[in-house]
CSV table of C-alpha atoms in Angstrom, one decimal:
chain,number,residue,atom,x,y,z
A,287,MET,CA,-143.7,-123.1,-212.6
A,288,GLY,CA,-144.1,-125.4,-209.6
A,289,ALA,CA,-146.4,-126.9,-207.0
A,290,LEU,CA,-147.8,-125.7,-203.7
A,291,PHE,CA,-148.7,-128.3,-201.0
A,292,PHE,CA,-151.3,-127.8,-198.3
A,293,ALA,CA,-152.6,-130.1,-195.7
A,294,LEU,CA,-156.1,-128.5,-195.5
A,295,GLY,CA,-158.6,-127.3,-198.0
A,296,SER,CA,-159.0,-124.1,-196.0
A,297,GLU,CA,-155.3,-123.4,-196.4
A,298,ALA,CA,-155.4,-124.0,-200.1
A,299,LYS,CA,-158.6,-122.1,-200.9
A,300,PRO,CA,-157.1,-118.6,-201.2
A,301,TRP,CA,-154.4,-119.9,-203.5
A,302,ILE,CA,-156.9,-121.8,-205.6
A,303,GLN,CA,-158.8,-118.5,-206.0
A,304,ILE,CA,-155.9,-116.3,-206.7
A,305,THR,CA,-154.4,-118.7,-209.3
A,306,ASN,CA,-157.9,-119.6,-210.7
A,307,ALA,CA,-156.8,-123.2,-210.5
A,308,LYS,CA,-159.2,-125.9,-211.7
A,309,PRO,CA,-159.6,-129.4,-210.2
A,310,VAL,CA,-157.9,-132.2,-212.1
A,311,ARG,CA,-160.0,-135.3,-212.7
A,312,GLU,CA,-157.4,-138.0,-212.8
A,313,ASN,CA,-156.4,-141.1,-210.9
A,314,SER,CA,-154.6,-139.6,-207.9
A,315,ARG,CA,-154.6,-140.1,-204.2
A,316,PHE,CA,-155.0,-136.4,-203.5
A,317,ARG,CA,-157.1,-133.4,-204.4
A,318,ARG,CA,-155.2,-131.6,-207.2
A,319,PHE,CA,-155.8,-128.3,-208.9
A,320,GLU,CA,-154.0,-126.8,-212.0
A,321,SER,CA,-153.4,-123.4,-213.4
A,322,PRO,CA,-150.7,-121.8,-215.6
A,323,ASP,CA,-149.3,-120.3,-212.3
A,324,ALA,CA,-149.2,-123.4,-210.1
A,325,THR,CA,-150.2,-127.0,-209.3
A,326,ILE,CA,-151.9,-127.1,-206.0
A,327,PHE,CA,-152.2,-130.2,-203.8
A,328,ILE,CA,-154.4,-130.8,-200.8
A,329,THR,CA,-152.9,-133.8,-199.0
A,330,GLY,CA,-154.7,-134.2,-195.8
A,331,ILE,CA,-153.2,-134.1,-192.3
A,332,GLY,CA,-150.0,-135.9,-191.5
A,333,LYS,CA,-146.4,-136.2,-192.8
A,334,MET,CA,-146.9,-139.5,-194.6
A,335,SER,CA,-149.7,-138.2,-196.8
A,336,MET,CA,-147.6,-135.0,-197.5
A,337,ALA,CA,-144.5,-137.1,-198.5
A,338,LEU,CA,-146.6,-139.3,-200.8
A,339,ALA,CA,-148.1,-136.3,-202.6
A,340,VAL,CA,-144.7,-134.7,-203.2
A,341,ALA,CA,-143.4,-138.0,-204.6
A,342,GLU,CA,-146.4,-138.4,-206.9
A,343,TYR,CA,-145.8,-134.9,-208.2
A,344,ALA,CA,-142.1,-135.4,-208.7
A,345,LEU,CA,-142.5,-138.6,-210.6
A,346,SER,CA,-144.9,-136.9,-213.0
A,347,LEU,CA,-142.0,-134.6,-214.1
A,348,GLN,CA,-138.9,-135.4,-216.1
A,349,LYS,CA,-135.7,-135.0,-214.1
A,350,GLU,CA,-134.7,-132.0,-216.3
A,351,GLU,CA,-138.0,-130.3,-215.4
A,352,ARG,CA,-137.4,-130.6,-211.7
A,353,ILE,CA,-134.3,-128.3,-211.8
A,354,ARG,CA,-136.5,-125.4,-212.8
A,355,THR,CA,-139.5,-126.3,-210.6
A,356,LYS,CA,-140.5,-124.5,-207.4
A,357,ILE,CA,-142.0,-126.6,-204.6
A,358,TRP,CA,-143.4,-124.9,-201.5
A,359,ASN,CA,-145.3,-126.1,-198.4
A,360,LEU,CA,-147.5,-123.4,-196.9
A,361,GLY,CA,-149.9,-123.6,-194.0
A,362,ILE,CA,-150.7,-122.9,-190.4
A,363,ALA,CA,-148.6,-123.9,-187.3
A,364,GLY,CA,-149.0,-123.6,-183.6
A,365,SER,CA,-146.5,-121.5,-181.6
A,366,THR,CA,-144.9,-122.4,-178.4
A,367,THR,CA,-144.3,-118.7,-177.5
A,368,ASN,CA,-146.7,-115.8,-177.0
A,369,LYS,CA,-144.0,-113.5,-178.6
A,370,HIS,CA,-145.5,-114.7,-181.9
A,371,ASN,CA,-148.7,-113.0,-182.8
A,372,LEU,CA,-151.6,-114.8,-184.5
A,373,GLY,CA,-151.2,-114.4,-188.2
A,374,ASP,CA,-147.4,-113.9,-188.2
A,375,PHE,CA,-145.7,-115.4,-191.2
A,376,PHE,CA,-142.3,-117.2,-190.9
A,377,TRP,CA,-140.0,-118.9,-193.4
A,378,ILE,CA,-138.6,-122.0,-191.9
A,379,HIS,CA,-134.8,-122.3,-191.7
A,380,LYS,CA,-134.5,-125.4,-189.5
A,381,LEU,CA,-137.0,-128.3,-189.4
A,382,THR,CA,-137.0,-131.3,-187.0
A,383,ASP,CA,-139.0,-134.5,-187.2
A,384,HIS,CA,-139.7,-135.1,-183.6
A,385,SER,CA,-140.3,-138.9,-183.7
A,386,LEU,CA,-137.4,-139.7,-186.0
A,387,LYS,CA,-135.0,-137.0,-184.4
A,388,ASN,CA,-134.0,-135.9,-187.9
A,389,ASP,CA,-133.0,-132.3,-188.7
A,390,PHE,CA,-133.5,-130.6,-192.1
A,391,TYR,CA,-132.3,-127.2,-193.2
A,392,PRO,CA,-134.5,-125.4,-195.7
A,393,GLU,CA,-133.0,-122.1,-196.8
A,394,ARG,CA,-134.3,-118.9,-198.2
A,395,TRP,CA,-132.1,-118.1,-201.2
A,396,GLN,CA,-134.1,-115.3,-202.8
A,397,SER,CA,-135.0,-112.0,-201.1
A,398,SER,CA,-138.4,-111.8,-199.6
A,399,SER,CA,-140.7,-109.1,-198.2
A,400,PHE,CA,-141.3,-111.6,-195.4
A,401,VAL,CA,-138.2,-111.3,-193.2
A,402,LYS,CA,-139.1,-113.4,-190.2
A,403,GLU,CA,-137.6,-116.9,-189.9
A,404,SER,CA,-138.1,-119.6,-187.3
A,405,ASN,CA,-137.5,-123.2,-186.5
A,406,LEU,CA,-140.3,-125.8,-186.8
A,407,VAL,CA,-140.9,-129.3,-185.3
A,408,THR,CA,-143.2,-131.8,-187.0
A,409,VAL,CA,-145.1,-134.0,-184.6
A,410,ASP,CA,-147.3,-137.1,-185.1
A,411,HIS,CA,-150.3,-136.0,-183.0
A,412,PRO,CA,-151.9,-132.6,-182.1
A,413,ILE,CA,-150.3,-131.2,-179.0
A,414,SER,CA,-151.4,-128.7,-176.4
A,415,LYS,CA,-149.9,-126.9,-173.4
A,416,ASN,CA,-152.9,-128.0,-171.4
A,417,ALA,CA,-153.5,-131.4,-169.9
A,418,ASP,CA,-156.6,-133.5,-170.6
A,419,GLN,CA,-157.6,-131.8,-173.8
A,420,ALA,CA,-159.7,-134.1,-176.0
A,421,GLY,CA,-157.8,-135.0,-179.2
A,422,PHE,CA,-154.5,-133.6,-178.0
A,423,ILE,CA,-151.3,-134.8,-176.4
A,424,ARG,CA,-149.7,-132.6,-173.8
A,425,ALA,CA,-146.6,-130.9,-175.1
A,426,THR,CA,-143.4,-131.9,-173.4
A,427,GLU,CA,-141.0,-129.4,-171.8
A,428,GLU,CA,-138.4,-130.5,-174.4
A,429,ILE,CA,-140.7,-129.3,-177.2
A,430,LEU,CA,-141.7,-126.1,-175.5
A,431,GLU,CA,-138.1,-125.2,-174.8
A,432,ASN,CA,-136.4,-126.1,-178.1
A,433,TYR,CA,-138.9,-125.2,-180.8
A,434,GLN,CA,-140.9,-122.2,-181.8
A,435,LEU,CA,-143.4,-123.5,-184.3
A,436,ILE,CA,-145.2,-126.9,-184.5
A,437,ASP,CA,-147.0,-128.7,-187.4
A,438,MET,CA,-147.8,-132.2,-188.6
A,439,GLU,CA,-146.6,-132.2,-192.2
A,440,ALA,CA,-143.4,-130.3,-193.0
A,441,SER,CA,-140.9,-133.0,-192.3
A,442,GLY,CA,-142.7,-135.3,-194.7
A,443,PHE,CA,-142.8,-132.6,-197.3
A,444,PHE,CA,-139.1,-131.8,-197.0
A,445,PHE,CA,-137.9,-135.4,-196.7
A,446,ALA,CA,-139.6,-136.2,-200.0
A,447,ALA,CA,-138.9,-132.9,-201.8
A,448,GLU,CA,-135.1,-133.0,-201.3
A,449,MET,CA,-134.9,-136.4,-202.8
A,450,TYR,CA,-136.2,-135.0,-206.2
A,451,PHE,CA,-135.7,-131.3,-206.3
A,452,PRO,CA,-132.8,-128.9,-205.8
A,453,LEU,CA,-132.5,-127.7,-202.2
A,454,GLU,CA,-132.7,-124.1,-203.5
A,455,ASN,CA,-136.2,-124.6,-205.0
A,456,ILE,CA,-137.8,-126.0,-201.7
A,457,GLN,CA,-139.4,-123.6,-199.3
A,458,ILE,CA,-141.6,-123.9,-196.2
A,459,GLY,CA,-143.6,-121.1,-194.9
A,460,LYS,CA,-145.9,-121.1,-191.8
A,461,ILE,CA,-148.5,-118.8,-190.3
A,462,VAL,CA,-149.2,-118.8,-186.6
A,463,SER,CA,-152.7,-120.0,-186.0
A,464,ASP,CA,-152.7,-120.7,-182.2
A,465,HIS,CA,-150.6,-120.9,-179.1
A,466,LEU,CA,-151.2,-124.6,-178.3
A,467,GLU,CA,-154.4,-123.8,-176.3
A,468,GLY,CA,-155.8,-127.2,-177.3
A,469,THR,CA,-158.6,-126.1,-179.7
A,470,PHE,CA,-158.9,-126.9,-183.4
A,471,CYS,CA,-159.0,-123.9,-185.7
A,472,THR,CA,-162.2,-123.4,-187.8
A,473,ALA,CA,-162.0,-123.6,-191.5
A,474,GLU,CA,-163.0,-119.9,-191.7
A,475,SER,CA,-160.3,-118.8,-189.4
A,476,VAL,CA,-157.6,-120.8,-191.3
A,477,GLU,CA,-158.8,-119.4,-194.6
A,478,SER,CA,-158.6,-115.8,-193.2
A,479,LEU,CA,-155.1,-116.2,-191.8
A,480,ILE,CA,-153.8,-117.6,-195.1
A,481,ASN,CA,-155.7,-115.0,-197.2
A,482,ASN,CA,-154.0,-112.1,-195.3
A,483,HIS,CA,-150.6,-113.1,-196.9
A,484,THR,CA,-151.6,-114.7,-200.2
A,485,GLN,CA,-151.3,-111.7,-202.5
A,486,LYS,CA,-147.8,-110.8,-201.4
A,487,LEU,CA,-146.6,-114.4,-201.4
A,488,PHE,CA,-148.2,-115.0,-204.8
A,489,GLU,CA,-146.1,-112.1,-206.3
A,490,GLU,CA,-142.9,-113.8,-204.9
A,491,TRP,CA,-144.1,-117.2,-206.1
A,492,LYS,CA,-144.3,-115.9,-209.7
A,493,GLU,CA,-140.6,-114.9,-209.6
A,494,THR,CA,-138.5,-117.1,-211.9
A,495,VAL,CA,-136.3,-119.7,-210.3
A,496,PRO,CA,-132.8,-118.3,-210.5
A,497,ASP,CA,-130.2,-120.0,-212.7
A,498,TRP,CA,-128.3,-121.6,-209.8
A,499,ASP,CA,-124.9,-123.2,-210.4
A,500,LYS,CA,-126.0,-126.8,-210.5
A,501,ASP,CA,-122.3,-127.9,-210.5
A,502,SER,CA,-121.4,-126.5,-207.1
A,503,LEU,CA,-120.7,-130.0,-205.9
A,504,THR,CA,-118.6,-131.4,-208.6
A,505,LYS,CA,-118.0,-135.1,-209.2
A,506,GLU,CA,-114.3,-134.7,-208.4
A,507,THR,CA,-115.1,-133.0,-205.0
A,508,TRP,CA,-117.7,-135.6,-204.0
A,509,THR,CA,-115.4,-138.5,-205.0
A,510,SER,CA,-112.7,-137.1,-202.7
A,511,ILE,CA,-115.1,-136.8,-199.8
A,512,GLN,CA,-116.4,-140.3,-200.4
A,513,GLN,CA,-112.8,-141.6,-199.7
A,514,THR,CA,-113.2,-140.1,-196.2
A,515,THR,CA,-116.7,-141.5,-195.7
A,516,THR,CA,-115.5,-144.9,-196.7
A,517,ALA,CA,-112.5,-144.8,-194.4
A,518,LEU,CA,-114.8,-143.8,-191.6
A,519,GLN,CA,-117.2,-146.6,-192.5
A,520,PHE,CA,-120.2,-144.3,-192.7
A,521,THR,CA,-123.6,-146.0,-193.4
A,522,GLU,CA,-125.4,-145.3,-196.6
A,523,SER,CA,-127.9,-143.1,-194.9
A,524,MET,CA,-125.1,-141.1,-193.3
A,525,VAL,CA,-123.4,-140.6,-196.6
A,526,HIS,CA,-126.7,-139.4,-198.2
A,527,GLU,CA,-127.3,-136.9,-195.3
A,528,LEU,CA,-123.7,-135.7,-195.5
A,529,LYS,CA,-123.9,-135.1,-199.3
A,530,ARG,CA,-126.9,-132.8,-198.6
A,531,ALA,CA,-124.9,-131.0,-195.9
A,532,VAL,CA,-121.9,-130.5,-198.2
A,533,ARG,CA,-124.1,-129.1,-200.9
A,534,TYR,CA,-125.7,-126.7,-198.4
A,535,PHE,CA,-122.2,-125.6,-197.3
A,536,LEU,CA,-121.2,-124.9,-200.9
A,537,LEU,CA,-124.3,-122.9,-201.6
A,538,THR,CA,-124.0,-120.7,-198.5
A,539,ASN,CA,-120.2,-120.5,-198.6
A,540,PRO,CA,-119.2,-120.5,-202.2
A,541,ASN,CA,-115.7,-119.1,-201.6
A,542,GLN,CA,-114.7,-121.2,-198.6
A,543,LYS,CA,-113.0,-124.6,-198.4
A,544,ILE,CA,-115.2,-127.5,-197.4
A,545,PRO,CA,-114.3,-128.3,-193.7
A,546,MET,CA,-113.1,-131.9,-193.2
A,547,PRO,CA,-113.1,-133.9,-189.9
A,548,GLU,CA,-110.0,-134.5,-187.9
A,549,ILE,CA,-109.3,-138.2,-187.8
A,550,LEU,CA,-106.9,-139.8,-185.4
A,551,VAL,CA,-104.8,-142.7,-186.8
A,552,LYS,CA,-105.8,-145.8,-184.9
A,553,ASP,CA,-104.5,-149.4,-185.0
A,554,LYS,CA,-108.0,-150.8,-185.2
A,555,PRO,CA,-111.2,-149.8,-187.1
A,556,LEU,CA,-113.5,-147.1,-185.6
A,557,GLU,CA,-116.4,-148.3,-183.5
A,558,LYS,CA,-119.9,-147.4,-184.7
A,559,ARG,CA,-120.2,-145.0,-181.9
A,560,GLU,CA,-117.0,-143.2,-182.8
A,561,ALA,CA,-118.0,-142.9,-186.5
A,562,LYS,CA,-121.4,-141.5,-185.5
A,563,GLN,CA,-119.7,-138.9,-183.3
A,564,ILE,CA,-117.4,-137.8,-186.1
A,565,PHE,CA,-120.4,-137.7,-188.5
A,566,GLU,CA,-122.4,-135.4,-186.1
A,567,ARG,CA,-119.4,-133.1,-185.6
A,568,TRP,CA,-118.7,-132.9,-189.3
A,569,LYS,CA,-122.4,-132.2,-190.1
A,570,LYS,CA,-122.5,-129.4,-187.5
A,571,GLN,CA,-119.5,-127.8,-189.2
A,572,LEU,CA,-121.2,-127.9,-192.6
A,573,TYR,CA,-124.4,-126.3,-191.3
A,574,ALA,CA,-122.7,-123.7,-189.1
């Protein structure tokens, strides 16, 4: 059916209980539990560990299996706004890696009884609104103004997951655990917050992955787009990111024509700066 990824044992515990998952004794970097309903990973704190766990799981599957495999990251997150109550659950529709300045766009394709959505920023260190909190770095105004939720794992999860699994099968859900007061949550409080939503989320988890149209981005369409990316001298990483954006557009706008950038004819090749500007404008159109 799929795998659930948690940073903390206290986040995973309610899911281990509801699925009756048993620990797997095998050579793995991570704590892993198995049941007929789910594979559950406890990765530890940090985006690198999360990414490695996702890759380990993906490489244990055949490519054909991944098409029908759900992969979720659930857990707690701090909130920058007091408008969010402790315990509120949010699906994440935009994700930013703060240190790398990369944006990702998870999308909720199936209906859900949880209707709230939010953006999320992944940071490398615990942060607080208060100064001089031991173990925390003070949150910048940029973070407080531009993001609603904060965690330390989601960008690593999504970066690795979208390399192996269809975008439609990847979900991130976060529960508000604090308002960046600069205190660490107890294991008991985390478990309680997660447990309040586990039953309803489990019912949604058990739903079958829909039979998505895997050919939404055809070889012919992508070959045509590649002619433009070659002409613009996009880097390999830009082309990879653009392909993800094109597929996102086709999934959310199946009856619309793919927007293409306006390119002015010049006597000399584009400068890197100009190519980057075109890339950013094009990507913004695709994610609009």
